[in-house]
Coordinates of C-alpha atoms and ligand atoms in Angstrom, one line a residue:
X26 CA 18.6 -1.0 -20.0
X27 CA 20.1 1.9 -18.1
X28 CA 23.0 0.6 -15.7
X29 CA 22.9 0.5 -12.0
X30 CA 25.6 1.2 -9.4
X31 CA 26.7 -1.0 -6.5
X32 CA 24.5 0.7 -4.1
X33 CA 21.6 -1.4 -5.2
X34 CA 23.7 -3.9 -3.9
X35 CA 24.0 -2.3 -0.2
X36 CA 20.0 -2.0 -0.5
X37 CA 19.6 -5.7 -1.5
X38 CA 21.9 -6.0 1.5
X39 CA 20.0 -3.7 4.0
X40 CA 16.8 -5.4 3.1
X41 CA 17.7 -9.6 4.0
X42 CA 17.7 -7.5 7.9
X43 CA 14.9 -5.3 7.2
X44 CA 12.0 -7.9 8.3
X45 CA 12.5 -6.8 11.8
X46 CA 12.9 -3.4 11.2
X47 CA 10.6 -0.5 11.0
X48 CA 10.5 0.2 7.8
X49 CA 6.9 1.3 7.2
X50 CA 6.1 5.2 6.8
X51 CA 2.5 5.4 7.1
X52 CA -0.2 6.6 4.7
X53 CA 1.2 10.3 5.1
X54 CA 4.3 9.2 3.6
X55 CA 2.5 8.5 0.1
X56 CA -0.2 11.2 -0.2
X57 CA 2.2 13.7 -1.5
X58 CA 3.2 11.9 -4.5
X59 CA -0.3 9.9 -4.8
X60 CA -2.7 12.2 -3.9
X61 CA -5.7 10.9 -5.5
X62 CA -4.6 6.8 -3.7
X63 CA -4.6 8.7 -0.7
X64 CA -7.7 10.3 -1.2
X65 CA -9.9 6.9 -2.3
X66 CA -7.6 5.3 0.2
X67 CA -8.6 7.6 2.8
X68 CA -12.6 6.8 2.5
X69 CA -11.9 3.5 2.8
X70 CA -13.4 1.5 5.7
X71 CA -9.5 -0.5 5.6
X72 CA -8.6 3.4 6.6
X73 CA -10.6 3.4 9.7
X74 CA -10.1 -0.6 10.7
X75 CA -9.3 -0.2 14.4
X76 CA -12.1 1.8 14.9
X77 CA -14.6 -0.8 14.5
X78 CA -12.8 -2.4 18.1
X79 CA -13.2 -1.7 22.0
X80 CA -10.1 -0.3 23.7
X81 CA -9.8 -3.5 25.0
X82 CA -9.7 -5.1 21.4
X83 CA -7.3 -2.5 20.4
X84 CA -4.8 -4.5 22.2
X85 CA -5.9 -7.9 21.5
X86 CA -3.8 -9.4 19.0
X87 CA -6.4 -12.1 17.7
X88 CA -8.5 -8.6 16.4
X89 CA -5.4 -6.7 15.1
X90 CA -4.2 -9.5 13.1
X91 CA -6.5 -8.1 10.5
X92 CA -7.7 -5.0 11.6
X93 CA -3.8 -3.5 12.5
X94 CA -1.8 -6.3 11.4
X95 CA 1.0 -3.9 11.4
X96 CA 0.4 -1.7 14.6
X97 CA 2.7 -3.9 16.5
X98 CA 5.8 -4.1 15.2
X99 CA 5.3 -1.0 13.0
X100 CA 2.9 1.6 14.8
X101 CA 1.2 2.1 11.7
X102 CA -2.7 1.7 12.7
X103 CA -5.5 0.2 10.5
X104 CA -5.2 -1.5 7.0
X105 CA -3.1 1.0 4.9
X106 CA -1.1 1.3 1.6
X107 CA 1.9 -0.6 3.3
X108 CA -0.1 -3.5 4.7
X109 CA -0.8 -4.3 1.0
X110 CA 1.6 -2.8 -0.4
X111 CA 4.9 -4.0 1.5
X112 CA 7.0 -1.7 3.6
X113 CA 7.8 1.8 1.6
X114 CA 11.0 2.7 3.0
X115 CA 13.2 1.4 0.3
X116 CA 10.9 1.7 -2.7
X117 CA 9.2 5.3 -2.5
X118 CA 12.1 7.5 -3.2
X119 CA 11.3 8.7 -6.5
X120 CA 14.3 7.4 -8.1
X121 CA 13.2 3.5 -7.0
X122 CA 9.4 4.6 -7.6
X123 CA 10.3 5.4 -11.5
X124 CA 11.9 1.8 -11.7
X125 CA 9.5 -0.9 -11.3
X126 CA 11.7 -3.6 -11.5
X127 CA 14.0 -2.1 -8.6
X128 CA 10.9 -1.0 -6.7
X129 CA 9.7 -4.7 -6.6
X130 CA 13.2 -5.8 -5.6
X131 CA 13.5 -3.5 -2.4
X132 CA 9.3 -4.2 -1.4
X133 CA 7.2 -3.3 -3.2
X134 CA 4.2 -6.0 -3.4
X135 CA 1.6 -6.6 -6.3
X136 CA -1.7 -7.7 -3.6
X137 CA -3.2 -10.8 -5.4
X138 CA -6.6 -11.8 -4.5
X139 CA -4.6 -14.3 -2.2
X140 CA -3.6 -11.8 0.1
X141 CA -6.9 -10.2 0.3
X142 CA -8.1 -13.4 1.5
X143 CA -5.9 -13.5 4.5
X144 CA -7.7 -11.2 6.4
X145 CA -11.3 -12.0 4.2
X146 CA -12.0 -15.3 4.9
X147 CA -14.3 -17.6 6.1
X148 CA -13.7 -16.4 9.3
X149 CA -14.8 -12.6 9.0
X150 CA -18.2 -11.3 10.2
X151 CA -18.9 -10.9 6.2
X152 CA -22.9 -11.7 4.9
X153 CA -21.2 -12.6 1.9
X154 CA -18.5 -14.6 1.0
X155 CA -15.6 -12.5 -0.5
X156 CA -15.9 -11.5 -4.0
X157 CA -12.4 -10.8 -5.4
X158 CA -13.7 -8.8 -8.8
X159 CA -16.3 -6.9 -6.6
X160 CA -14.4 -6.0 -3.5
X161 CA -11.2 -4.7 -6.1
X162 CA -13.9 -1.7 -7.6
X163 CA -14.9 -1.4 -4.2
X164 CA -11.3 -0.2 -3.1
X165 CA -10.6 1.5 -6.1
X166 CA -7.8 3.4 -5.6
X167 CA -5.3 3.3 -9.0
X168 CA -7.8 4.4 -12.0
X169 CA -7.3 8.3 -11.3
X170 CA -3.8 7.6 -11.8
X171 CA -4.1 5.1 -14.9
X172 CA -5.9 7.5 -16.8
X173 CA -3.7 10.4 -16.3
X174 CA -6.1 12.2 -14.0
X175 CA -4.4 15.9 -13.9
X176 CA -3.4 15.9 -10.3
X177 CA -3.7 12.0 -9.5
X178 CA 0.0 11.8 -9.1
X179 CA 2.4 14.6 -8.5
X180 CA 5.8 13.5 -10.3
X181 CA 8.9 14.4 -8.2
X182 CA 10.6 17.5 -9.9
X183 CA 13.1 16.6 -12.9
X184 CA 15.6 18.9 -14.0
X185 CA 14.5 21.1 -17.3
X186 CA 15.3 18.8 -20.6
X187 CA 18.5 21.0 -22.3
X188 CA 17.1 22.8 -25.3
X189 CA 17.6 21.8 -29.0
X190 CA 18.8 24.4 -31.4
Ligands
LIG206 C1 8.5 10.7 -4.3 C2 7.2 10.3 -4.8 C3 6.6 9.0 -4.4 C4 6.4 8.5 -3.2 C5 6.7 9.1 -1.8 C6 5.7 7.2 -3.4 N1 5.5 7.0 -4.7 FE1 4.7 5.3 -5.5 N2 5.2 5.9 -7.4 C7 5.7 7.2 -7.7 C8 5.8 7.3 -9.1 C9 6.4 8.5 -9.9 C10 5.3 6.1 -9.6 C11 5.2 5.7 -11.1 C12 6.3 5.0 -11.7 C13 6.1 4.9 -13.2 O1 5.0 4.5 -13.6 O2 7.1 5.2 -13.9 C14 4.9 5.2 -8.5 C15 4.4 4.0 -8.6 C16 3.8 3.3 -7.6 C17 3.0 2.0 -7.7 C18 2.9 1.3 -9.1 C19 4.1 0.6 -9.4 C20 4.1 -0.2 -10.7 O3 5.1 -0.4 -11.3 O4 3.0 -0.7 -11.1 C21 2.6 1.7 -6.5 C22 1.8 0.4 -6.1 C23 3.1 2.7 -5.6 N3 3.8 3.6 -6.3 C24 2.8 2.7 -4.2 C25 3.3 3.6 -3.3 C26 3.1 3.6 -1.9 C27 2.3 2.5 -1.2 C28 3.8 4.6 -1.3 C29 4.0 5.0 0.1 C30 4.5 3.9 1.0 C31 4.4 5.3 -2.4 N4 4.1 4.7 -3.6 C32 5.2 6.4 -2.3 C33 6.1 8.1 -6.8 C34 6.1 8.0 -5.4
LIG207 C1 -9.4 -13.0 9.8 C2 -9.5 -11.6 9.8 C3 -10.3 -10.9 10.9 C4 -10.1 -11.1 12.3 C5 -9.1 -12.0 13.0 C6 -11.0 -10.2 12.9 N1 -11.7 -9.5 12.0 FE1 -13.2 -8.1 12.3 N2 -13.5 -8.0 10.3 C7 -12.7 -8.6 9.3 C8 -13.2 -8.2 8.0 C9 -12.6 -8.7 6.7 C10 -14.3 -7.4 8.2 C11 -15.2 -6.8 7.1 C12 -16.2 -7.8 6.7 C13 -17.0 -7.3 5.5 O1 -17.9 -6.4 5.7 O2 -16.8 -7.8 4.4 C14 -14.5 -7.3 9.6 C15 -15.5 -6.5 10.3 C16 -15.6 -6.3 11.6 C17 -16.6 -5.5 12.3 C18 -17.7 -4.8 11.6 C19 -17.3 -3.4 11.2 C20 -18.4 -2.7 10.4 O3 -18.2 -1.6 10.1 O4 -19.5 -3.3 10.2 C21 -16.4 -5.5 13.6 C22 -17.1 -4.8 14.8 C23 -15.2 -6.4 13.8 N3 -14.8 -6.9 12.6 C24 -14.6 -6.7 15.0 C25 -13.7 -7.7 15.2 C26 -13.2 -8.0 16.6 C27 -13.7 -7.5 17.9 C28 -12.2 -9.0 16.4 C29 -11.4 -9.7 17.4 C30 -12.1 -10.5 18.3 C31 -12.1 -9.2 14.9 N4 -13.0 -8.3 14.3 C32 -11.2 -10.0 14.3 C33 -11.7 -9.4 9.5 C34 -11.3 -9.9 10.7
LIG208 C1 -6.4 -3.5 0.8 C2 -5.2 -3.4 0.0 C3 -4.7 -2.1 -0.5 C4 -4.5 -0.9 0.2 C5 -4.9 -0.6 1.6 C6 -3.9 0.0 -0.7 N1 -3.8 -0.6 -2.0 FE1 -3.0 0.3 -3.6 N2 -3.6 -1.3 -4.8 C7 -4.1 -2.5 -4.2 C8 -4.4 -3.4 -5.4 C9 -5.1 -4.8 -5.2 C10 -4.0 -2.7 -6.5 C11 -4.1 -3.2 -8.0 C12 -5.4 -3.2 -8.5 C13 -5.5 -3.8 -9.9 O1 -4.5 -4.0 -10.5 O2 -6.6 -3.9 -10.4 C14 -3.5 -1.4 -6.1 C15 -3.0 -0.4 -7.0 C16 -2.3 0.7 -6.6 C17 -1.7 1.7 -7.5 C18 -1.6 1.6 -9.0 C19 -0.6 0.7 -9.4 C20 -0.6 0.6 -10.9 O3 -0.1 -0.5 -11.4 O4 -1.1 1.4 -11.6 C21 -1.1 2.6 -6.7 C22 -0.3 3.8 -7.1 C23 -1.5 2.3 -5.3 N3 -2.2 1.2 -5.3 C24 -1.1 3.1 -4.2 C25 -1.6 2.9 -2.9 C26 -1.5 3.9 -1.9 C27 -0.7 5.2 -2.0 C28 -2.2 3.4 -0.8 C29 -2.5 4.1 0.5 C30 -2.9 5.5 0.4 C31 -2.8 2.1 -1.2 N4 -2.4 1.9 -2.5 C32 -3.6 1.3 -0.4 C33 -4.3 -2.8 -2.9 C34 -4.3 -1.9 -1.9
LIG209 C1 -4.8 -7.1 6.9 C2 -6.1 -7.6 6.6 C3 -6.8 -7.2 5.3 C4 -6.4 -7.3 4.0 C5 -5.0 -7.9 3.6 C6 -7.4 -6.9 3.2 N1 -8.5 -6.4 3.9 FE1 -10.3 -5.6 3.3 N2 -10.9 -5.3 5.2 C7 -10.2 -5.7 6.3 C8 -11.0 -5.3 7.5 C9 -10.5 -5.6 8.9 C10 -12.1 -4.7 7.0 C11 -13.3 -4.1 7.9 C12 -12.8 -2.8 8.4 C13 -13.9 -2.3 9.4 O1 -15.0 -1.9 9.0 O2 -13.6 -2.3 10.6 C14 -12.0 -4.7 5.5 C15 -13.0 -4.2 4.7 C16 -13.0 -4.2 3.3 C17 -14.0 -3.8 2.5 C18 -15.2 -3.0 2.9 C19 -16.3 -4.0 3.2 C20 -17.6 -3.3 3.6 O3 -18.3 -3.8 4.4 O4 -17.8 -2.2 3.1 C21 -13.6 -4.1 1.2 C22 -14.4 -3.8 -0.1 C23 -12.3 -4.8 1.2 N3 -12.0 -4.8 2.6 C24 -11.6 -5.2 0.1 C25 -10.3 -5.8 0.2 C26 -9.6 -6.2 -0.9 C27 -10.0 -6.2 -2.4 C28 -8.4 -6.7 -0.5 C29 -7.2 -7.2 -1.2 C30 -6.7 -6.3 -2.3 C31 -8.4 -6.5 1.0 N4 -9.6 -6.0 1.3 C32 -7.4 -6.9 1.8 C33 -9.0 -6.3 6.3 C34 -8.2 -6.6 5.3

């Protein structure tokens, strides 16, 4: 395993004060590196959450609690990547990106069908009940990426490999 230097340690650090903190970038922040996430993302009725409420329910915090859970302390409207995904300011430099382990450590989050159900539950104006296996193909957003789509996923620029003679 390649070695890591002490900073990891002032991230690890940074992060046990980083609940309060703002340390969500919005959508924007991922498109350029995940376009085709972005893209899927961007249809998504999660992408347009707020809309579906009055001005008045705009500010109402027993609405935003699942249609902008993080509009309050993060100004980041709607259901994005970072309500799922955790807070990207640590993990999406490329060098923590390309490490999953190290991503994981500084935020980034694995959504389970647990945290789905937070916001989908008995409780939401759904005809159906939630169907975890359903909903997933429904928000769609990774298999671009998995299966090497050209374009899915622009890789930050690595220096040229020296050349064997
Ligand atoms: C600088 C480019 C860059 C930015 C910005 C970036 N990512 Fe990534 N991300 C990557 C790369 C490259 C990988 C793939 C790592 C690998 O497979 O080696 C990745 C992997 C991931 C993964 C899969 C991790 C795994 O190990 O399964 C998720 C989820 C993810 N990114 C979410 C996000 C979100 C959400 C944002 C915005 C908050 C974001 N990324 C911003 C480059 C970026
Ligand atoms: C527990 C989470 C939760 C809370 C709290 C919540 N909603 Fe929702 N809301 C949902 C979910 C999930 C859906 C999507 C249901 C589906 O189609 O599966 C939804 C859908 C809606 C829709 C329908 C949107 C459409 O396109 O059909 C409206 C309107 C709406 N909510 C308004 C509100 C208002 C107003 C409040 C506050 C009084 C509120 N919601 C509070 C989770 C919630
Ligand atoms: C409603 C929650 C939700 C939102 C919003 C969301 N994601 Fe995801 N994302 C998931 C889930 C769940 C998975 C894993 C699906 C699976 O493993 O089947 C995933 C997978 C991914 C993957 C692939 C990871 C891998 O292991 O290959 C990337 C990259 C990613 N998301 C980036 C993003 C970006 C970028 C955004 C915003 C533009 C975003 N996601 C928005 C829930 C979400
Ligand atoms: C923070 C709360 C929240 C979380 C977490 C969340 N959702 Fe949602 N989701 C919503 C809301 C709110 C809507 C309705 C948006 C609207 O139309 O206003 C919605 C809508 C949807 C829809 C569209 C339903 C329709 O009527 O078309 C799907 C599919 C969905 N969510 C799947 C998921 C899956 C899968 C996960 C977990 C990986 C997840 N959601 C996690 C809040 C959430």
């Amino acid at each position: 395993m390649r070695a890591r230097g002490p900073w990891i340690l002032s991230l690890v650090l940074a992060l046990s004060g980083a609940a309060e903190a703002a340390d969500y970038l919005g959508p924007e922040s991922c498109k350029g590196c995940h376009l085709a996430a972005y893209e899927a993302f961007n249809q998504s009725k999660h992408a347009r959450a707020m809309d579906s409420l009055s001005d008045a329910q705009k500010k109402d915090a027993r609405c935003l609690s699942c249609h902008g859970p993080d509009q309050a302390a993060q100004g980041v409207s709607h259901v994005t990547c970072e309500t799922c995904h955790g807070g990207g300011k640590y993990y999406s430099p490329a060098y923590v990106m390309k490490d999953a382990e190290l991503a994981r450590l500084v935020g980034l989050v694995d959504p389970s069908e647990k945290s789905c159900r937070t916001c989908h539950d008995a409780s939401s104006p759904s005809l159906k009940p939630f169907d975890f296996v359903e909903s997933l193909k429904a928000i769609d957003h990774w298999s671009a990426e998995r299966t090497g789509k050209k374009g899915a996923r622009a890789e930050a620029p690595q220096p040229e490999p020296a050349k064997k003679k």
